[in-house]
Tab-separated table of C-alpha atoms and ligand atoms in Angstrom:
chain	number	residue	atom	x	y	z
J	104	MET	CA	-41.290	-10.311	143.011
J	105	THR	CA	-38.382	-11.675	144.515
J	106	LEU	CA	-36.430	-13.693	141.733
J	107	ILE	CA	-35.386	-16.481	143.598
J	108	ALA	CA	-38.522	-17.358	144.993
J	109	SER	CA	-39.641	-17.965	141.555
J	110	ASP	CA	-36.913	-20.105	140.386
J	111	THR	CA	-36.507	-23.059	142.715
J	112	ALA	CA	-34.613	-25.630	139.899
J	113	HIS	CA	-31.169	-24.199	141.767
J	114	LEU	CA	-31.719	-24.872	145.399
J	115	PRO	CA	-30.343	-27.943	145.649
J	116	LEU	CA	-26.985	-26.592	145.032
J	117	MET	CA	-27.830	-23.925	147.638
J	118	GLY	CA	-26.664	-26.608	150.164
J	119	GLU	CA	-23.119	-27.121	148.444
J	120	VAL	CA	-22.690	-24.267	147.972
J	121	ALA	CA	-23.735	-22.926	151.454
J	122	GLN	CA	-20.552	-25.968	152.812
J	123	GLN	CA	-18.080	-23.788	151.658
J	124	ASN	CA	-16.290	-21.783	154.239
J	125	TYR	CA	-17.221	-18.328	154.866
J	126	PRO	CA	-14.610	-17.068	157.274
J	127	THR	CA	-15.177	-14.467	159.445
J	128	ALA	CA	-13.482	-11.736	160.042
J	129	THR	CA	-13.133	-11.741	156.289
J	130	LEU	CA	-14.194	-8.715	153.685
J	131	TYR	CA	-15.942	-10.430	150.931
J	132	VAL	CA	-15.543	-8.196	147.525
J	133	LEU	CA	-18.401	-9.064	145.567
J	134	ALA	CA	-19.806	-8.690	141.566
J	135	THR	CA	-23.297	-7.828	141.137
J	136	PRO	CA	-24.942	-7.480	137.821
J	137	ILE	CA	-24.129	-5.145	134.773
J	138	GLY	CA	-28.266	-5.235	133.950
J	139	ASN	CA	-30.084	-7.574	134.106
J	140	VAL	CA	-30.731	-8.751	137.375
J	141	GLY	CA	-29.646	-13.151	137.600
J	142	ASP	CA	-26.589	-12.485	137.060
J	143	ILE	CA	-25.072	-13.050	140.587
J	144	SER	CA	-23.428	-16.268	140.795
J	145	LEU	CA	-25.629	-18.762	143.870
J	146	ARG	CA	-22.712	-18.004	145.956
J	147	ALA	CA	-22.858	-14.405	145.818
J	148	LEU	CA	-26.274	-14.585	147.307
J	149	HIS	CA	-25.829	-16.777	149.806
J	150	VAL	CA	-22.563	-14.584	150.870
J	151	LEU	CA	-25.054	-11.310	151.101
J	152	ARG	CA	-27.687	-12.956	153.197
J	153	LEU	CA	-24.784	-14.368	155.660
J	154	VAL	CA	-23.014	-10.986	156.046
J	155	ASP	CA	-23.700	-8.555	158.836
J	156	ALA	CA	-23.417	-5.273	156.453
J	157	VAL	CA	-22.791	-4.244	152.881
J	158	ALA	CA	-20.148	-1.391	152.284
J	159	CYS	CA	-21.500	0.067	149.203
J	160	GLU	CA	-21.987	2.868	146.677
J	161	ASP	CA	-24.686	4.027	146.322
J	162	THR	CA	-26.824	2.968	149.599
J	163	ARG	CA	-30.431	3.434	148.016
J	164	ASN	CA	-29.102	1.554	144.098
J	165	THR	CA	-27.907	-1.104	146.475
J	166	ALA	CA	-31.317	-1.683	149.208
J	167	GLN	CA	-32.780	-1.649	145.261
J	168	LEU	CA	-30.827	-4.370	144.295
J	169	LEU	CA	-30.822	-6.804	146.927
J	170	ALA	CA	-34.514	-6.353	147.347
J	171	ARG	CA	-34.716	-7.890	143.988
J	172	TYR	CA	-33.183	-11.207	145.942
J	173	GLY	CA	-35.965	-10.456	148.689
J	174	LEU	CA	-32.466	-9.164	150.973
J	175	SER	CA	-32.354	-6.228	153.722
J	176	LYS	CA	-28.920	-5.922	155.441
J	177	GLU	CA	-27.432	-2.569	156.837
J	178	LEU	CA	-25.501	-0.455	154.814
J	179	LEU	CA	-22.776	1.293	154.781
J	180	ALA	CA	-22.012	3.879	151.975
J	181	ALA	CA	-18.644	3.730	150.930
J	182	HIS	CA	-17.503	6.243	148.291
J	183	GLU	CA	-14.526	7.539	145.876
J	184	HIS	CA	-14.809	10.597	148.489
J	185	ASN	CA	-14.946	8.162	151.351
J	186	GLU	CA	-13.201	5.313	151.062
J	187	ARG	CA	-10.540	6.144	153.446
J	188	ALA	CA	-12.391	6.872	156.243
J	189	VAL	CA	-15.173	4.049	155.468
J	190	ALA	CA	-12.004	1.759	155.580
J	191	ASP	CA	-11.121	2.222	159.186
J	192	LYS	CA	-14.600	1.677	160.707
J	193	LEU	CA	-15.183	-0.998	157.900
J	194	ILE	CA	-11.499	-2.989	159.714
J	195	ALA	CA	-12.777	-2.102	163.403
J	196	ARG	CA	-16.088	-4.320	162.889
J	197	LEU	CA	-13.439	-7.390	160.507
J	198	GLN	CA	-11.374	-7.017	164.071
J	199	ALA	CA	-14.546	-7.487	166.056
J	200	GLY	CA	-15.270	-10.855	164.079
J	201	GLN	CA	-17.462	-9.846	161.095
J	202	ARG	CA	-18.299	-10.363	157.271
J	203	ILE	CA	-18.505	-7.308	155.425
J	204	ALA	CA	-19.428	-7.439	151.676
J	205	LEU	CA	-18.406	-4.421	149.259
J	206	VAL	CA	-20.270	-4.220	145.923
J	207	SER	CA	-20.171	-0.815	143.708
J	208	ASP	CA	-23.253	0.103	141.786
J	209	ALA	CA	-22.837	-2.604	138.636
J	210	GLY	CA	-20.509	-5.103	138.149
J	211	THR	CA	-16.640	-5.529	139.665
J	212	PRO	CA	-15.870	-2.967	142.626
J	213	ALA	CA	-12.728	-1.817	141.988
J	214	VAL	CA	-12.399	-1.924	138.386
J	215	SER	CA	-13.507	1.824	137.268
J	216	ASP	CA	-15.245	1.877	140.932
J	217	PRO	CA	-14.587	2.342	144.092
J	218	GLY	CA	-13.239	-0.323	146.464
J	219	ALA	CA	-9.172	-0.768	145.656
J	220	ARG	CA	-8.919	1.566	148.131
J	221	ILE	CA	-10.835	-0.641	151.361
J	222	VAL	CA	-9.421	-3.700	150.343
J	223	ASP	CA	-5.356	-1.829	150.529
J	224	ALA	CA	-6.508	-1.014	153.637
J	225	VAL	CA	-8.061	-4.367	155.133
J	226	ARG	CA	-4.994	-6.840	153.467
J	227	ALA	CA	-2.686	-3.981	154.953
J	228	ALA	CA	-4.809	-4.465	159.094
J	229	GLY	CA	-3.400	-8.108	158.244
J	230	LEU	CA	-7.600	-9.569	157.728
J	231	ARG	CA	-8.751	-11.684	154.877
J	232	VAL	CA	-9.966	-10.740	151.732
J	233	VAL	CA	-12.092	-12.858	149.377
J	234	PRO	CA	-13.346	-12.403	146.135
J	235	LEU	CA	-16.609	-13.779	144.624
J	236	PRO	CA	-16.538	-13.391	141.291
J	237	GLY	CA	-18.961	-11.824	138.982
J	238	ALA	CA	-19.557	-9.654	135.697
J	239	SER	CA	-17.703	-6.929	134.422
J	240	ALA	CA	-18.421	-4.833	131.154
J	241	ALA	CA	-14.934	-5.254	130.029
J	242	LEU	CA	-15.022	-9.862	129.898
J	243	ALA	CA	-18.689	-9.375	129.133
J	244	ALA	CA	-18.105	-7.435	126.280
J	245	LEU	CA	-14.547	-9.112	125.078
J	246	SER	CA	-16.493	-12.656	125.466
J	247	ALA	CA	-18.822	-11.507	123.272
J	248	SER	CA	-16.237	-9.439	120.227
J	249	GLY	CA	-15.003	-12.241	118.006
J	250	LEU	CA	-11.285	-9.838	117.923
J	251	LEU	CA	-8.467	-12.342	117.797
J	252	ASN	CA	-6.492	-11.392	120.540
J	253	ASP	CA	-5.409	-13.111	123.455
J	254	ARG	CA	-4.182	-10.313	125.414
J	255	PHE	CA	-6.350	-7.214	125.833
J	256	HIS	CA	-5.089	-3.230	127.664
J	257	PHE	CA	-7.986	-2.139	130.011
J	258	ALA	CA	-7.585	1.400	129.932
J	259	GLY	CA	-11.209	2.161	131.352
J	260	PHE	CA	-12.487	5.520	131.444
J	261	LEU	CA	-10.160	8.441	129.168
J	262	PRO	CA	-10.030	12.158	130.566
J	263	ALA	CA	-12.545	13.837	129.952
J	264	LYS	CA	-10.419	16.331	128.449
J	265	ALA	CA	-10.136	16.435	124.721
J	266	GLY	CA	-6.297	17.525	124.859
J	267	GLN	CA	-5.452	15.049	128.062
J	268	ARG	CA	-7.426	12.541	126.634
J	269	ASP	CA	-6.033	12.720	123.067
J	270	ALA	CA	-2.042	12.766	124.899
J	271	GLU	CA	-3.722	9.491	126.527
J	272	LEU	CA	-4.220	8.504	123.035
J	273	ALA	CA	-1.308	8.860	121.602
J	274	GLU	CA	0.179	6.996	124.291
J	275	LEU	CA	-2.037	4.243	123.548
J	276	GLN	CA	-1.432	3.832	119.767
J	277	HIS	CA	1.412	1.769	119.869
J	278	ILE	CA	0.140	-1.189	122.094
J	279	THR	CA	-0.565	-3.896	120.028
J	280	ALA	CA	-3.735	-5.719	122.598
J	281	THR	CA	-6.831	-5.105	121.916
J	282	LEU	CA	-7.830	-1.723	123.758
J	283	VAL	CA	-10.553	-1.970	126.097
J	284	LEU	CA	-12.284	1.416	126.776
J	285	TYR	CA	-15.357	2.528	129.506
J	286	GLU	CA	-17.565	5.694	127.678
J	287	ALA	CA	-20.331	8.139	128.624
J	288	PRO	CA	-23.041	7.754	126.406
J	289	HIS	CA	-22.877	12.036	125.791
J	290	ARG	CA	-18.719	11.447	124.830
J	291	ILE	CA	-19.545	8.512	123.156
J	292	VAL	CA	-19.588	10.203	119.178
J	293	ASP	CA	-15.817	12.524	120.709
J	294	THR	CA	-14.544	9.689	121.477
J	295	VAL	CA	-14.928	7.324	118.381
J	296	THR	CA	-13.780	10.300	116.330
J	297	ALA	CA	-10.441	11.271	118.139
J	298	LEU	CA	-9.785	7.399	118.603
J	299	ALA	CA	-10.250	7.238	114.047
J	300	ALA	CA	-8.150	10.711	113.676
J	301	ILE	CA	-5.309	9.577	116.303
J	302	PHE	CA	-5.745	4.897	115.431
J	303	GLY	CA	-6.144	5.812	111.645
J	304	PRO	CA	-9.342	5.305	110.694
J	305	ALA	CA	-8.090	1.792	109.265
J	306	ARG	CA	-8.142	-0.328	112.886
J	307	GLN	CA	-11.475	-2.491	114.199
J	308	ILE	CA	-13.770	-1.462	117.091
J	309	VAL	CA	-16.377	-3.225	118.553
J	310	LEU	CA	-19.015	-1.162	119.894
J	311	ALA	CA	-20.660	-2.777	123.083
J	312	ARG	CA	-23.809	-1.119	124.453
J	313	GLU	CA	-26.733	-1.869	127.133
J	314	LEU	CA	-25.158	-5.008	127.100
J	315	THR	CA	-27.019	-8.298	129.040
J	316	LYS	CA	-29.700	-5.258	128.825
J	317	LEU	CA	-32.808	-4.518	126.329
J	318	PHE	CA	-31.600	-2.965	123.856
J	319	GLU	CA	-28.055	-4.407	124.002
J	320	GLU	CA	-26.390	-4.525	120.568
J	321	ILE	CA	-22.629	-5.411	120.019
J	322	HIS	CA	-21.437	-3.631	116.893
J	323	ARG	CA	-18.414	-4.050	114.782
J	324	CYS	CA	-16.936	-2.113	111.856
J	325	THR	CA	-14.219	0.268	111.105
J	326	LEU	CA	-12.762	3.128	113.581
J	327	GLY	CA	-13.087	5.344	110.174
J	328	GLU	CA	-17.114	3.651	110.000
J	329	ALA	CA	-18.019	4.020	114.070
J	330	SER	CA	-18.516	7.923	114.282
J	331	ALA	CA	-21.467	7.906	111.443
J	332	TRP	CA	-22.040	4.209	112.475
J	333	LEU	CA	-23.467	6.314	115.643
J	334	THR	CA	-25.084	9.560	114.434
J	335	ALA	CA	-27.091	7.665	111.563
J	336	ASP	CA	-29.304	7.045	114.782
J	337	ALA	CA	-30.189	8.924	118.102
J	338	HIS	CA	-31.186	5.613	119.883
J	339	ARG	CA	-27.277	4.541	119.220
J	340	GLN	CA	-25.720	6.831	121.241
J	341	LYS	CA	-27.124	5.701	124.162
J	342	GLY	CA	-26.671	3.868	127.373
J	343	GLU	CA	-23.573	2.292	128.600
J	344	PHE	CA	-20.421	1.312	126.564
J	345	VAL	CA	-17.756	-0.848	126.337
J	346	LEU	CA	-15.302	-0.077	123.475
J	347	LEU	CA	-13.020	-2.746	122.531
J	348	VAL	CA	-10.272	-2.155	119.064
J	349	GLU	CA	-8.265	-3.614	117.541
J	350	GLY	CA	-4.229	-3.618	118.631
J	351	ALA	CA	-1.708	-1.942	116.534
J	352	SER	CA	-0.494	-4.426	114.298
J	353	SER	CA	3.089	-5.699	115.647
J	354	ASP	CA	5.180	-3.602	113.061
J	355	GLY	CA	3.695	-0.391	114.311
J	356	ASP	CA	0.727	1.565	113.413
J	357	ALA	CA	1.234	1.857	109.253
J	358	ASP	CA	-0.202	5.920	109.711
J	359	MET	CA	1.465	6.955	112.495
J	360	ARG	CA	4.961	5.236	111.261
J	361	GLU	CA	4.162	7.787	107.609
J	362	ALA	CA	3.221	10.863	110.043
J	363	GLU	CA	6.127	10.306	112.048
J	364	ARG	CA	7.854	10.206	108.965
J	365	ILE	CA	6.886	13.040	107.805
J	366	LEU	CA	7.319	14.799	111.136
J	367	GLY	CA	10.568	13.863	111.259
J	368	VAL	CA	11.663	15.886	107.754
J	369	LEU	CA	9.730	18.718	109.529
J	370	LEU	CA	11.616	18.131	112.878
J	371	GLU	CA	14.542	18.975	110.508
J	372	GLU	CA	13.412	22.914	109.843
J	373	CYS	CA	10.191	24.075	111.875
J	374	SER	CA	8.982	23.778	115.276
J	375	VAL	CA	7.541	21.184	117.353
J	376	LYS	CA	4.318	23.190	116.898
J	377	GLN	CA	4.686	24.562	112.946
J	378	ALA	CA	5.503	20.336	112.364
J	379	ALA	CA	3.050	19.283	114.207
J	380	ALA	CA	0.714	21.843	112.821
J	381	LEU	CA	1.785	21.075	109.160
J	382	ALA	CA	1.758	17.340	109.208
J	383	ALA	CA	-1.859	17.167	110.638
J	384	ARG	CA	-3.007	19.788	107.143
J	385	ILE	CA	-0.403	17.128	105.184
J	386	THR	CA	-2.051	13.445	106.568
J	387	GLY	CA	-5.777	14.641	108.394
J	388	MET	CA	-4.680	13.185	111.498
J	389	LYS	CA	-5.385	15.346	114.935
J	390	LYS	CA	-3.484	18.699	115.853
J	391	ASN	CA	-2.665	17.566	118.989
J	392	ALA	CA	-1.285	13.492	118.616
J	393	LEU	CA	1.152	15.060	116.278
J	394	TYR	CA	1.875	17.499	118.295
J	395	GLU	CA	2.670	14.317	121.518
J	396	ARG	CA	4.195	12.147	119.332
J	397	ALA	CA	6.818	15.751	117.529
J	398	LEU	CA	7.723	16.119	121.212
J	399	GLN	CA	8.666	12.539	121.698
J	400	LEU	CA	10.553	12.630	118.357
J	401	LYS	CA	12.361	15.759	119.521
J	402	GLN	CA	13.063	14.670	123.439
J	403	LYS	CA	14.372	11.569	121.375
J	404	ALA	CA	16.601	13.196	118.686
F	246	SAM	N1	-17.098	-1.563	138.132
F	246	SAM	C1	-18.145	-1.763	136.294
F	246	SAM	C2	-16.900	-3.550	135.993
F	246	SAM	O1	-16.480	-4.406	136.486
F	246	SAM	O2	-17.149	-3.982	134.713
F	246	SAM	C3	-18.213	-0.869	135.474
F	246	SAM	C4	-18.235	0.498	136.919
F	246	SAM	S1	-17.789	1.933	135.932
F	246	SAM	C5	-17.755	3.411	137.189
F	246	SAM	C6	-18.840	2.161	134.637
F	246	SAM	C7	-19.288	2.514	133.131
F	246	SAM	O3	-18.880	0.841	132.916
F	246	SAM	C8	-20.125	2.612	132.155
F	246	SAM	O4	-19.843	3.582	132.310
F	246	SAM	C9	-19.743	1.445	130.750
F	246	SAM	O5	-18.457	2.156	130.593
F	246	SAM	C10	-19.490	0.120	131.920
F	246	SAM	N2	-20.394	-0.263	132.090
F	246	SAM	C11	-21.069	-0.645	132.657
F	246	SAM	N3	-22.316	-1.621	132.712
F	246	SAM	C12	-22.015	-1.359	130.614
F	246	SAM	C13	-22.744	-2.316	130.482
F	246	SAM	N4	-24.556	-2.902	131.112
F	246	SAM	N5	-23.120	-2.449	129.025
F	246	SAM	C14	-22.095	-1.777	128.444
F	246	SAM	N6	-21.089	-1.137	129.203
F	246	SAM	C15	-21.194	-1.093	130.861
């Protein structure tokens, strides 16, 4: 069953959508659903019908998605390993007057997804790029989080290696905006554990899982409670996650301020490594994060 064939209430609007100008020689950066096939705009569907080809991360995935809307198009593979090479081919086709859509597997292209290099190259060639806005997991999670902060810092995926992840978290811990992270299910418990260790247990976290899908779940708790919530039920560790972490209080994070005071005293007598190890034992915070902070304090001194 195709989605459009079964729902005709929007059809009068399609005429209005079609009246807009859709220039040729243009790349259309087009957001696709992050789960629910219904989360695509009428304008995006109109453009998908109009374009000469669709550049996409995974041709099988996009072929299936287009089929759900009753569409079939020429598909051009454009993933993170061939973005530069494919940009040249797209530019040649755009210069010949074609319209091409750029999509990723889910959500908005170039947001923790390939696409930015292609857009950069197309713009540099003097060609037009038109966005077709739609689903993005980060904004969907933020809109339903209830976290009262107008500002957010989108950090996407943290590094996979624990040392690099902790160093990045140590840099992010003083940001007062809500922190937005994407995370894979097999790392979710480790990541929330690291967040609690480095940011302290008191801040709020929102775990937004499987947004727009059957098992959608949006759970808010403190960082100190998050790991226990995830491990209480194996299903809670499955699927796709957005993590939203309350920003540091504007006068600084109390746990880290205390850790910095302790590190300052220890650094008068010990090496950076010893100071970090002792501070970790005193505060219960992660040694790696304290090591990074001790290095920064030493350099400032
Ligand atoms: N470009 C996409 C966007 O605009 O949101 C993000 C693509 S990124 C490769 C995929 C990650 O986004 C997932 O690992 C997960 O962290 C997050 N994500 C995507 N869909 C999601 C969903 N339905 N629910 C929760 N998180 C999702």
